[in-house]
CSV table of C-alpha atoms in Angstrom, one decimal:
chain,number,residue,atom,x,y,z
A,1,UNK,CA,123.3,49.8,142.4
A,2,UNK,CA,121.9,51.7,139.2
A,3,UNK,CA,119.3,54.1,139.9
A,4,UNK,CA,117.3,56.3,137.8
A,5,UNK,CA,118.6,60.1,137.3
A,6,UNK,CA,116.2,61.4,135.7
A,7,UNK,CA,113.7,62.0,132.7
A,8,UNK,CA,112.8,64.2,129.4
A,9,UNK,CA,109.7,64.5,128.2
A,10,UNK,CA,107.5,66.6,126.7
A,11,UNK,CA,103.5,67.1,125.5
A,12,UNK,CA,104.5,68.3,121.9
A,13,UNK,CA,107.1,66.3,120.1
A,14,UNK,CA,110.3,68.6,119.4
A,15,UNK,CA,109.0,71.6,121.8
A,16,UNK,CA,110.8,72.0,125.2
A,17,UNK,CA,111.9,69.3,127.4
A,18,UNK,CA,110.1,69.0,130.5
A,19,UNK,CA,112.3,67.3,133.6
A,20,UNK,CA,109.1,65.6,135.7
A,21,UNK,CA,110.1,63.6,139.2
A,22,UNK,CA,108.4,60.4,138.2
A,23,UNK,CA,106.6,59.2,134.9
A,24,UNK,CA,103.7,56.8,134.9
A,25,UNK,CA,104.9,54.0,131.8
A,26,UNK,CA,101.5,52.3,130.3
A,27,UNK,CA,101.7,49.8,127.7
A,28,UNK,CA,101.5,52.8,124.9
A,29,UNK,CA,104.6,54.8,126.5
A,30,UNK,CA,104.9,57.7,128.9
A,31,UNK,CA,101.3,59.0,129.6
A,32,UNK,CA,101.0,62.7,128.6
A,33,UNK,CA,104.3,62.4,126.0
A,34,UNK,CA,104.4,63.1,122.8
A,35,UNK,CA,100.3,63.4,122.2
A,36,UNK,CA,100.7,66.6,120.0
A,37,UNK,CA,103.9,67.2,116.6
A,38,UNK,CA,103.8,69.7,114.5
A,39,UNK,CA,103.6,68.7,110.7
A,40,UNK,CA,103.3,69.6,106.7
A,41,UNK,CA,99.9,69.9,106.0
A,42,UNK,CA,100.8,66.5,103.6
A,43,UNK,CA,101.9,65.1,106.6
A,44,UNK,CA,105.5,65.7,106.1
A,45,UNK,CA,106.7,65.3,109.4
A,46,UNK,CA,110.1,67.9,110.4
A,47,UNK,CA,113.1,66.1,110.4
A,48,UNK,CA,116.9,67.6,111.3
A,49,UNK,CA,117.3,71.0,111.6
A,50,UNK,CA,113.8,72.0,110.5
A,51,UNK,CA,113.2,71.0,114.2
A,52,UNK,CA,115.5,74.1,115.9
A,53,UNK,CA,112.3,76.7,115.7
A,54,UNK,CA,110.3,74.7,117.7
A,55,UNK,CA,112.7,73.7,120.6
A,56,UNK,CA,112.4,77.1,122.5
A,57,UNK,CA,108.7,76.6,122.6
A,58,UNK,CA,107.7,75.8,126.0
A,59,UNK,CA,104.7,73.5,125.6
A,60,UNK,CA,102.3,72.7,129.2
A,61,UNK,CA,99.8,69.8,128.9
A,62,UNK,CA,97.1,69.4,131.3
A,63,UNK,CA,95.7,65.9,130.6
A,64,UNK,CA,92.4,66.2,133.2
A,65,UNK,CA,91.1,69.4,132.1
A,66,UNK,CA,92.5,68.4,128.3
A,67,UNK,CA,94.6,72.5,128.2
A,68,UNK,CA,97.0,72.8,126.3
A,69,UNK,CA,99.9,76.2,126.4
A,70,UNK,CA,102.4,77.1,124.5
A,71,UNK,CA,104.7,79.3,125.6
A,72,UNK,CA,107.0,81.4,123.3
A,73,UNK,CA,110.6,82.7,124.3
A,74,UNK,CA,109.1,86.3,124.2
A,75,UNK,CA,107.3,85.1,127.0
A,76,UNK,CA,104.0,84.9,125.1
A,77,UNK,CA,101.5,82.3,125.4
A,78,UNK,CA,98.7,80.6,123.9
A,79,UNK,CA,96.6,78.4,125.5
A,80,UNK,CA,93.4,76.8,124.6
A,81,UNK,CA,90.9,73.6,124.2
A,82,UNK,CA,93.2,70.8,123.5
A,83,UNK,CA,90.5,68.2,122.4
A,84,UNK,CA,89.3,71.0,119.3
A,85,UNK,CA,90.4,68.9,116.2
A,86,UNK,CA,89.8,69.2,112.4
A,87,UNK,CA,90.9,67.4,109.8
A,88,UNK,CA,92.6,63.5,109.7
A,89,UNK,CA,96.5,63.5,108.7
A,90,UNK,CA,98.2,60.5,108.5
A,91,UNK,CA,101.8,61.6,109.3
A,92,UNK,CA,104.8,60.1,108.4
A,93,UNK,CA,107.5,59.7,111.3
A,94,UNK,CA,110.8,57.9,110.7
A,95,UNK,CA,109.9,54.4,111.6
A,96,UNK,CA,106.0,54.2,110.7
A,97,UNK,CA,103.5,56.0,109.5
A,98,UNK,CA,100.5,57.2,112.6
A,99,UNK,CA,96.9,59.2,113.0
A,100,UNK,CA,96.5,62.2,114.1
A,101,UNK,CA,94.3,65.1,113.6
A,102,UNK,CA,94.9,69.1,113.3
A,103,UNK,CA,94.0,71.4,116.2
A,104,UNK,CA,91.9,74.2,115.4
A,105,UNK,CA,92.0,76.9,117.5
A,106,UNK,CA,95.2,79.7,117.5
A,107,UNK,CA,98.1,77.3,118.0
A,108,UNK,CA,99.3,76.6,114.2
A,109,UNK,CA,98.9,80.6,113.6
A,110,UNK,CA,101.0,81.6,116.9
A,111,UNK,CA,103.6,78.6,115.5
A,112,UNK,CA,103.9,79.5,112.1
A,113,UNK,CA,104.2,83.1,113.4
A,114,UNK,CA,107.3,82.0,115.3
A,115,UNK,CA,108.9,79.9,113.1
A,116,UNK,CA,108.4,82.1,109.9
A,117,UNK,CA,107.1,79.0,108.1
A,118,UNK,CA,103.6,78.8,107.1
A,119,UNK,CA,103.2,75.5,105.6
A,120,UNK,CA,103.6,74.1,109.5
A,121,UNK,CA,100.5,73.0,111.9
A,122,UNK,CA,99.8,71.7,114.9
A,123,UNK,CA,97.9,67.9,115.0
A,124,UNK,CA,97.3,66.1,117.9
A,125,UNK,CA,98.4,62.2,118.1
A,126,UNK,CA,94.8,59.7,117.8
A,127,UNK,CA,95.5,57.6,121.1
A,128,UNK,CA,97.0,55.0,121.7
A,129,UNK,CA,99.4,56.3,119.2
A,130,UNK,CA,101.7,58.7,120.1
A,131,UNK,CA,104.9,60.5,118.6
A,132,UNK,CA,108.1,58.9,119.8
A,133,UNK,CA,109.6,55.6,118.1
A,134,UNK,CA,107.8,52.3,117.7
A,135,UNK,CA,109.6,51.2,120.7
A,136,UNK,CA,107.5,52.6,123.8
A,137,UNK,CA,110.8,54.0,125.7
A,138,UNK,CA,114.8,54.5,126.0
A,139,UNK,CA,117.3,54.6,128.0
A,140,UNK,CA,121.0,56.2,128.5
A,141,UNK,CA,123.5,56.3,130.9
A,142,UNK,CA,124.7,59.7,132.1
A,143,UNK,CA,127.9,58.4,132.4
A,144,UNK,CA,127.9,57.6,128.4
A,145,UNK,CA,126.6,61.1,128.0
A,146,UNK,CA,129.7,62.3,129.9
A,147,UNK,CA,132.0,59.9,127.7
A,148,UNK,CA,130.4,61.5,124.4
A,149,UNK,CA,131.6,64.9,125.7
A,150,UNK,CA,134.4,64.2,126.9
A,151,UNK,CA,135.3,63.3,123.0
A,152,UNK,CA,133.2,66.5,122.3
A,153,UNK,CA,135.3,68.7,124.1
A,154,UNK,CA,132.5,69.5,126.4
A,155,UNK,CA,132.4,67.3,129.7
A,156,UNK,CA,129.3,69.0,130.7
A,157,UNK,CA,127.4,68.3,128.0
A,158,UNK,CA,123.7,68.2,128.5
A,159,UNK,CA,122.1,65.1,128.4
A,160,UNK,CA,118.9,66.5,127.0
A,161,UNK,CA,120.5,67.2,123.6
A,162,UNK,CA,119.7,62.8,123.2
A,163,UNK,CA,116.1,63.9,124.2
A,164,UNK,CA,115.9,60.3,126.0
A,165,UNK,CA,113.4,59.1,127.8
A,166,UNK,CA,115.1,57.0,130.9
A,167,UNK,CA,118.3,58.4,132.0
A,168,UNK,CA,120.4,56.5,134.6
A,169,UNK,CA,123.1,56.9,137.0
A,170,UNK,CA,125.6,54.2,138.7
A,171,UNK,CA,127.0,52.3,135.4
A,172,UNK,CA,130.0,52.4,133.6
A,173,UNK,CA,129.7,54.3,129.9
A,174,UNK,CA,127.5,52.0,127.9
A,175,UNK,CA,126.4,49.7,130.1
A,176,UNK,CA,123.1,50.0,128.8
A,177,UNK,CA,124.3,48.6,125.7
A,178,UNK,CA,124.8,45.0,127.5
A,179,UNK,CA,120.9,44.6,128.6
A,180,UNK,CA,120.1,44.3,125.1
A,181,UNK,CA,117.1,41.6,124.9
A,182,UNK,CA,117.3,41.4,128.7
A,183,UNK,CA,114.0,42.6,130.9
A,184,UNK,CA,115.3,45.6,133.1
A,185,UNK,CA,113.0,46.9,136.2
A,186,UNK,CA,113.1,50.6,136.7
A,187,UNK,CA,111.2,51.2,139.6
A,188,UNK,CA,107.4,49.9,139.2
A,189,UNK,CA,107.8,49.5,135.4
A,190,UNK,CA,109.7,46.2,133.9
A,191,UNK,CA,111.2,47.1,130.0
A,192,UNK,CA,112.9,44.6,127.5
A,193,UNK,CA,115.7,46.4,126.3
A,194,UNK,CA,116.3,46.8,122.5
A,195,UNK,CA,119.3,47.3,120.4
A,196,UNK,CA,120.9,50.8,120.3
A,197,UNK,CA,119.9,54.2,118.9
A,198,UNK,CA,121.2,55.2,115.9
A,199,UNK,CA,121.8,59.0,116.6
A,200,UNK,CA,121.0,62.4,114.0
A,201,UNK,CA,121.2,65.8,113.9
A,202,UNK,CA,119.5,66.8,116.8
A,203,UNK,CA,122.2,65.8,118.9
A,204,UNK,CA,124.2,69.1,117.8
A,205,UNK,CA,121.1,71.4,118.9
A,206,UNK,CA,121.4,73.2,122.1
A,207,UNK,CA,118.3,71.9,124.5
A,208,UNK,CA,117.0,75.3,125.4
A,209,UNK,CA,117.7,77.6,121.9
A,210,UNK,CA,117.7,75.3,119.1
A,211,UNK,CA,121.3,76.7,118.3
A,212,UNK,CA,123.2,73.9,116.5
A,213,UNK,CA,126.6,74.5,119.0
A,214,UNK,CA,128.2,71.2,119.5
A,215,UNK,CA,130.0,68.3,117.1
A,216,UNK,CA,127.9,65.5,119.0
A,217,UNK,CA,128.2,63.4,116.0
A,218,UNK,CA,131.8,63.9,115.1
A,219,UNK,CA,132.8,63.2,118.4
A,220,UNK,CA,130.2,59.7,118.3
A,221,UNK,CA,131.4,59.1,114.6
A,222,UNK,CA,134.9,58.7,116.1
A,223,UNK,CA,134.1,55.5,118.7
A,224,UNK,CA,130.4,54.7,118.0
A,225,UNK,CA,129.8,54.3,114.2
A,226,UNK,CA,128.5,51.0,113.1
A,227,UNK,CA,128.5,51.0,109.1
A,228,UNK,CA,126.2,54.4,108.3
A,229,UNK,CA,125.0,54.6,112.2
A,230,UNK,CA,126.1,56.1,114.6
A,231,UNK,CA,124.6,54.6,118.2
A,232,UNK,CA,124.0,55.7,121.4
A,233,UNK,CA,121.3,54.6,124.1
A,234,UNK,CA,118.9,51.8,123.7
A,235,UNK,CA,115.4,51.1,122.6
A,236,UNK,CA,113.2,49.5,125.4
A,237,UNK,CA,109.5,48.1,125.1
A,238,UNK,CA,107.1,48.1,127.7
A,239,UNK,CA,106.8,44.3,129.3
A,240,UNK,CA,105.0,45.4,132.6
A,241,UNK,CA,103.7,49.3,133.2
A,242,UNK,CA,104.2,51.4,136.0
A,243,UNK,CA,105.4,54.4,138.0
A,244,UNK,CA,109.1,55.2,137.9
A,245,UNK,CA,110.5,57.8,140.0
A,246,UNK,CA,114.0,59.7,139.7
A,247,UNK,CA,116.2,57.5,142.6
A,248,UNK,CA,114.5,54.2,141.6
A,249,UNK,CA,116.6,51.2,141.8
A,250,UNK,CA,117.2,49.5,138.2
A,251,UNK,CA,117.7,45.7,138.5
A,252,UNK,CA,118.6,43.9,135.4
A,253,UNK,CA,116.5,40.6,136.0
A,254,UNK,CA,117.5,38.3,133.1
Protein backbone atom coordinates (compact mmCIF):
# COMPACT_ATOMS: atom_id res chain seq x y z
CA UNK A 1 0.00 0.00 0.00
CA UNK A 2 1.37 3.56 -0.79
CA UNK A 3 1.70 5.79 2.12
CA UNK A 4 2.73 9.18 2.56
CA UNK A 5 6.65 9.82 3.54
CA UNK A 6 6.72 12.95 4.04
CA UNK A 7 6.38 16.81 3.25
CA UNK A 8 8.36 20.23 2.37
CA UNK A 9 7.06 23.30 2.96
CA UNK A 10 7.84 26.47 3.96
CA UNK A 11 6.26 30.16 5.03
CA UNK A 12 8.50 32.13 2.57
CA UNK A 13 8.84 30.85 -0.94
CA UNK A 14 12.54 29.76 -1.69
CA UNK A 15 13.75 30.11 2.20
CA UNK A 16 14.37 26.83 4.13
CA UNK A 17 12.36 23.83 3.90
CA UNK A 18 10.41 22.90 6.78
CA UNK A 19 9.60 18.93 7.24
CA UNK A 20 6.02 19.20 9.35
CA UNK A 21 4.21 15.69 10.46
CA UNK A 22 0.98 16.49 8.88
CA UNK A 23 -0.33 19.40 6.58
CA UNK A 24 -3.88 20.71 6.71
CA UNK A 25 -4.74 20.98 2.45
CA UNK A 26 -7.73 23.74 1.95
CA UNK A 27 -9.02 24.46 -1.34
CA UNK A 28 -6.19 27.35 -1.79
CA UNK A 29 -3.19 24.83 -0.93
CA UNK A 30 -1.18 23.94 2.20
CA UNK A 31 -2.33 26.44 4.92
CA UNK A 32 0.68 28.54 6.26
CA UNK A 33 2.83 27.80 2.71
CA UNK A 34 4.12 29.95 0.69
CA UNK A 35 2.15 33.29 2.19
CA UNK A 36 5.46 35.50 1.98
CA UNK A 37 8.41 35.57 -1.61
CA UNK A 38 10.79 37.87 -1.86
CA UNK A 39 10.72 40.10 -5.10
CA UNK A 40 12.12 43.17 -7.39
CA UNK A 41 10.56 46.02 -6.29
CA UNK A 42 8.90 45.89 -10.19
CA UNK A 43 7.74 42.72 -9.18
CA UNK A 44 10.34 40.71 -10.82
CA UNK A 45 10.05 37.69 -9.09
CA UNK A 46 13.76 35.46 -8.59
CA UNK A 47 14.04 32.85 -10.83
CA UNK A 48 17.17 30.04 -11.08
CA UNK A 49 20.14 30.68 -9.33
CA UNK A 50 19.13 34.14 -8.12
CA UNK A 51 17.23 31.86 -5.59
CA UNK A 52 20.59 30.16 -3.73
CA UNK A 53 20.97 33.36 -1.18
CA UNK A 54 17.82 32.85 0.21
CA UNK A 55 17.76 29.02 0.74
CA UNK A 56 19.85 29.10 4.03
CA UNK A 57 17.35 31.45 5.42
CA UNK A 58 15.45 29.70 8.00
CA UNK A 59 12.00 31.24 7.87
CA UNK A 60 9.24 30.41 11.21
CA UNK A 61 5.57 31.45 10.61
CA UNK A 62 3.27 31.68 13.42
CA UNK A 63 -0.18 31.95 11.68
CA UNK A 64 -2.38 32.68 15.21
CA UNK A 65 -0.24 35.29 16.64
CA UNK A 66 0.51 36.44 12.69
CA UNK A 67 4.98 36.37 13.83
CA UNK A 68 7.02 36.00 11.44
CA UNK A 69 11.30 35.03 11.97
CA UNK A 70 13.82 34.76 9.92
CA UNK A 71 16.62 33.16 10.84
CA UNK A 72 20.15 33.72 9.20
CA UNK A 73 22.92 31.01 8.94
CA UNK A 74 25.04 33.25 11.42
CA UNK A 75 22.46 32.34 13.70
CA UNK A 76 20.78 35.78 13.63
CA UNK A 77 17.32 36.51 13.63
CA UNK A 78 14.64 38.85 12.90
CA UNK A 79 11.40 38.56 13.93
CA UNK A 80 8.49 40.91 13.82
CA UNK A 81 4.62 41.88 12.99
CA UNK A 82 3.83 39.79 10.00
CA UNK A 83 0.49 41.54 9.14
CA UNK A 84 2.70 45.26 8.79
CA UNK A 85 2.34 45.84 4.92
CA UNK A 86 2.95 48.79 2.57
CA UNK A 87 2.77 49.09 -0.78
CA UNK A 88 0.58 46.75 -3.59
CA UNK A 89 3.00 44.67 -6.00
CA UNK A 90 1.61 42.64 -8.50
CA UNK A 91 4.34 39.95 -8.86
CA UNK A 92 5.03 37.91 -11.66
CA UNK A 93 5.58 34.10 -10.94
CA UNK A 94 6.15 31.55 -13.80
CA UNK A 95 2.62 30.52 -14.50
CA UNK A 96 0.51 33.77 -13.48
CA UNK A 97 0.73 36.85 -12.35
CA UNK A 98 -0.58 37.33 -8.14
CA UNK A 99 -1.14 40.24 -5.29
CA UNK A 100 0.77 40.79 -2.72
CA UNK A 101 2.03 43.55 -0.62
CA UNK A 102 5.60 44.60 0.87
CA UNK A 103 6.32 44.07 4.62
CA UNK A 104 7.50 46.97 6.39
CA UNK A 105 9.29 46.39 9.26
CA UNK A 106 13.30 45.10 9.31
CA UNK A 107 12.95 41.98 7.15
CA UNK A 108 13.87 43.33 3.39
CA UNK A 109 16.96 45.36 5.19
CA UNK A 110 18.24 42.04 7.20
CA UNK A 111 17.62 40.19 3.48
CA UNK A 112 19.23 42.39 1.33
CA UNK A 113 21.98 42.51 4.00
CA UNK A 114 22.47 38.77 3.43
CA UNK A 115 22.20 38.42 0.07
CA UNK A 116 24.26 41.54 -0.95
CA UNK A 117 21.46 42.61 -3.26
CA UNK A 118 19.58 45.60 -2.54
CA UNK A 119 17.03 45.81 -5.22
CA UNK A 120 15.23 42.59 -3.21
CA UNK A 121 12.14 42.86 -0.67
CA UNK A 122 10.05 41.00 1.23
CA UNK A 123 5.93 41.03 0.25
CA UNK A 124 3.60 39.06 1.69
CA UNK A 125 1.07 36.94 -0.60
CA UNK A 126 -2.90 38.80 -0.55
CA UNK A 127 -4.89 35.54 0.57
CA UNK A 128 -6.26 33.30 -1.00
CA UNK A 129 -3.37 33.63 -3.26
CA UNK A 130 -0.27 32.18 -2.41
CA UNK A 131 3.25 31.54 -3.98
CA UNK A 132 3.50 27.97 -5.35
CA UNK A 133 2.10 26.97 -8.94
CA UNK A 134 -1.48 27.43 -10.08
CA UNK A 135 -2.00 23.93 -9.25
CA UNK A 136 -2.70 23.81 -5.26
CA UNK A 137 -0.21 20.72 -4.67
CA UNK A 138 2.39 17.91 -5.99
CA UNK A 139 3.51 14.95 -5.54
CA UNK A 140 6.76 12.49 -5.99
CA UNK A 141 7.70 9.27 -5.31
CA UNK A 142 10.86 8.82 -3.20
CA UNK A 143 11.51 5.92 -5.06
CA UNK A 144 11.74 8.18 -8.44
CA UNK A 145 13.97 10.51 -6.37
CA UNK A 146 16.22 7.49 -5.73
CA UNK A 147 16.04 6.54 -9.59
CA UNK A 148 17.10 10.33 -10.55
CA UNK A 149 20.26 9.75 -8.34
CA UNK A 150 20.97 6.78 -9.07
CA UNK A 151 21.64 8.35 -12.84
CA UNK A 152 23.18 11.27 -10.76
CA UNK A 153 25.73 9.44 -9.24
CA UNK A 154 24.28 10.09 -5.96
CA UNK A 155 21.73 7.40 -4.54
CA UNK A 156 21.19 9.46 -1.59
CA UNK A 157 20.14 12.28 -3.04
CA UNK A 158 17.86 14.52 -1.07
CA UNK A 159 14.51 14.65 -2.06
CA UNK A 160 14.13 18.21 -0.94
CA UNK A 161 16.32 19.57 -3.84
CA UNK A 162 12.42 18.97 -5.97
CA UNK A 163 11.01 21.19 -3.09
CA UNK A 164 7.64 19.00 -3.51
CA UNK A 165 4.94 19.22 -1.69
CA UNK A 166 3.54 15.36 -1.18
CA UNK A 167 6.25 12.92 -1.13
CA UNK A 168 5.37 9.09 -1.07
CA UNK A 169 6.69 5.81 -0.34
CA UNK A 170 5.58 2.10 -1.55
CA UNK A 171 5.49 2.69 -5.59
CA UNK A 172 7.68 1.76 -8.19
CA UNK A 173 9.87 4.91 -9.77
CA UNK A 174 7.21 7.02 -11.44
CA UNK A 175 4.26 5.63 -10.53
CA UNK A 176 2.88 8.85 -9.88
CA UNK A 177 3.13 9.61 -13.35
CA UNK A 178 0.13 6.96 -14.13
CA UNK A 179 -2.53 8.81 -11.80
CA UNK A 180 -2.55 11.49 -14.21
CA UNK A 181 -6.34 12.87 -14.30
CA UNK A 182 -7.20 10.21 -11.71
CA UNK A 183 -8.54 11.49 -8.08
CA UNK A 184 -5.90 10.18 -5.52
CA UNK A 185 -6.82 10.21 -1.52
CA UNK A 186 -3.92 11.01 0.70
CA UNK A 187 -5.12 10.69 3.98
CA UNK A 188 -8.24 13.08 4.71
CA UNK A 189 -7.47 15.16 1.50
CA UNK A 190 -8.75 13.68 -2.10
CA UNK A 191 -6.37 15.48 -5.13
CA UNK A 192 -6.87 15.14 -9.01
CA UNK A 193 -3.63 14.48 -10.26
CA UNK A 194 -2.12 16.64 -13.08
CA UNK A 195 0.44 16.06 -15.79
CA UNK A 196 4.14 16.12 -14.70
CA UNK A 197 6.59 18.85 -13.62
CA UNK A 198 8.72 20.14 -15.92
CA UNK A 199 11.98 20.49 -13.66
CA UNK A 200 14.78 23.84 -13.50
CA UNK A 201 17.63 24.85 -11.96
CA UNK A 202 16.89 24.44 -8.58
CA UNK A 203 17.12 20.93 -8.74
CA UNK A 204 21.09 21.32 -8.77
CA UNK A 205 21.02 23.46 -5.40
CA UNK A 206 21.91 21.81 -2.28
CA UNK A 207 18.63 22.04 0.25
CA UNK A 208 20.42 23.40 3.18
CA UNK A 209 23.39 25.93 1.41
CA UNK A 210 22.12 26.97 -1.74
CA UNK A 211 25.48 25.41 -3.27
CA UNK A 212 24.71 24.35 -6.84
CA UNK A 213 26.54 20.55 -6.20
CA UNK A 214 24.69 18.07 -8.27
CA UNK A 215 23.94 17.45 -12.26
CA UNK A 216 20.01 16.80 -11.35
CA UNK A 217 19.21 17.83 -14.79
CA UNK A 218 21.82 16.00 -16.81
CA UNK A 219 21.13 13.07 -15.12
CA UNK A 220 16.87 13.79 -15.81
CA UNK A 221 17.88 15.13 -19.37
CA UNK A 222 19.22 11.62 -20.05
CA UNK A 223 15.60 9.46 -19.40
CA UNK A 224 13.01 12.17 -18.67
CA UNK A 225 13.25 14.92 -21.39
CA UNK A 226 10.09 15.48 -23.29
CA UNK A 227 10.93 18.10 -26.27
CA UNK A 228 12.53 21.24 -24.15
CA UNK A 229 11.15 19.69 -20.67
CA UNK A 230 12.47 17.86 -18.52
CA UNK A 231 9.71 16.14 -16.01
CA UNK A 232 9.50 14.86 -12.84
CA UNK A 233 6.59 14.65 -10.23
CA UNK A 234 3.03 15.67 -10.90
CA UNK A 235 0.75 18.58 -10.46
CA UNK A 236 -2.35 17.81 -8.18
CA UNK A 237 -5.51 20.12 -7.53
CA UNK A 238 -7.40 20.08 -4.58
CA UNK A 239 -10.93 18.07 -5.21
CA UNK A 240 -11.74 17.56 -1.36
CA UNK A 241 -9.48 19.40 1.63
CA UNK A 242 -8.13 17.92 4.52
CA UNK A 243 -5.53 16.77 6.99
CA UNK A 244 -2.75 14.51 5.66
CA UNK A 245 -0.34 13.06 7.94
CA UNK A 246 3.19 11.37 7.16
CA UNK A 247 2.11 7.29 7.19
CA UNK A 248 -1.28 8.04 5.58
CA UNK A 249 -2.61 5.47 3.24
CA UNK A 250 -2.81 6.79 -0.61
CA UNK A 251 -5.69 5.07 -2.51
CA UNK A 252 -5.86 5.84 -6.10
CA UNK A 253 -9.83 5.87 -6.34
CA UNK A 254 -10.49 6.36 -10.16
Amino acid sequence: MPTVAGFTTTPVKSMALSRPDHIELSESGCVGDRRFLCCRGDGQRLSGISKAALMPIRPVYDADAERLTLVFPDGAAVEDDATDVGQPVTVGLFDREIPARFLEGPFTDAVRAHAQDDTLSLARVVEPEYARGLHRASVISRASVADVGRHAGDERLDPRRFRMLIEIDGVEPYEEDTWEGRRVRFGEAVLRVGARMNRCVMTTLDPDTGAQNAPVLDALAEHRKVGSQILLGVYGDVDTPGTIAVGDDVTVLD
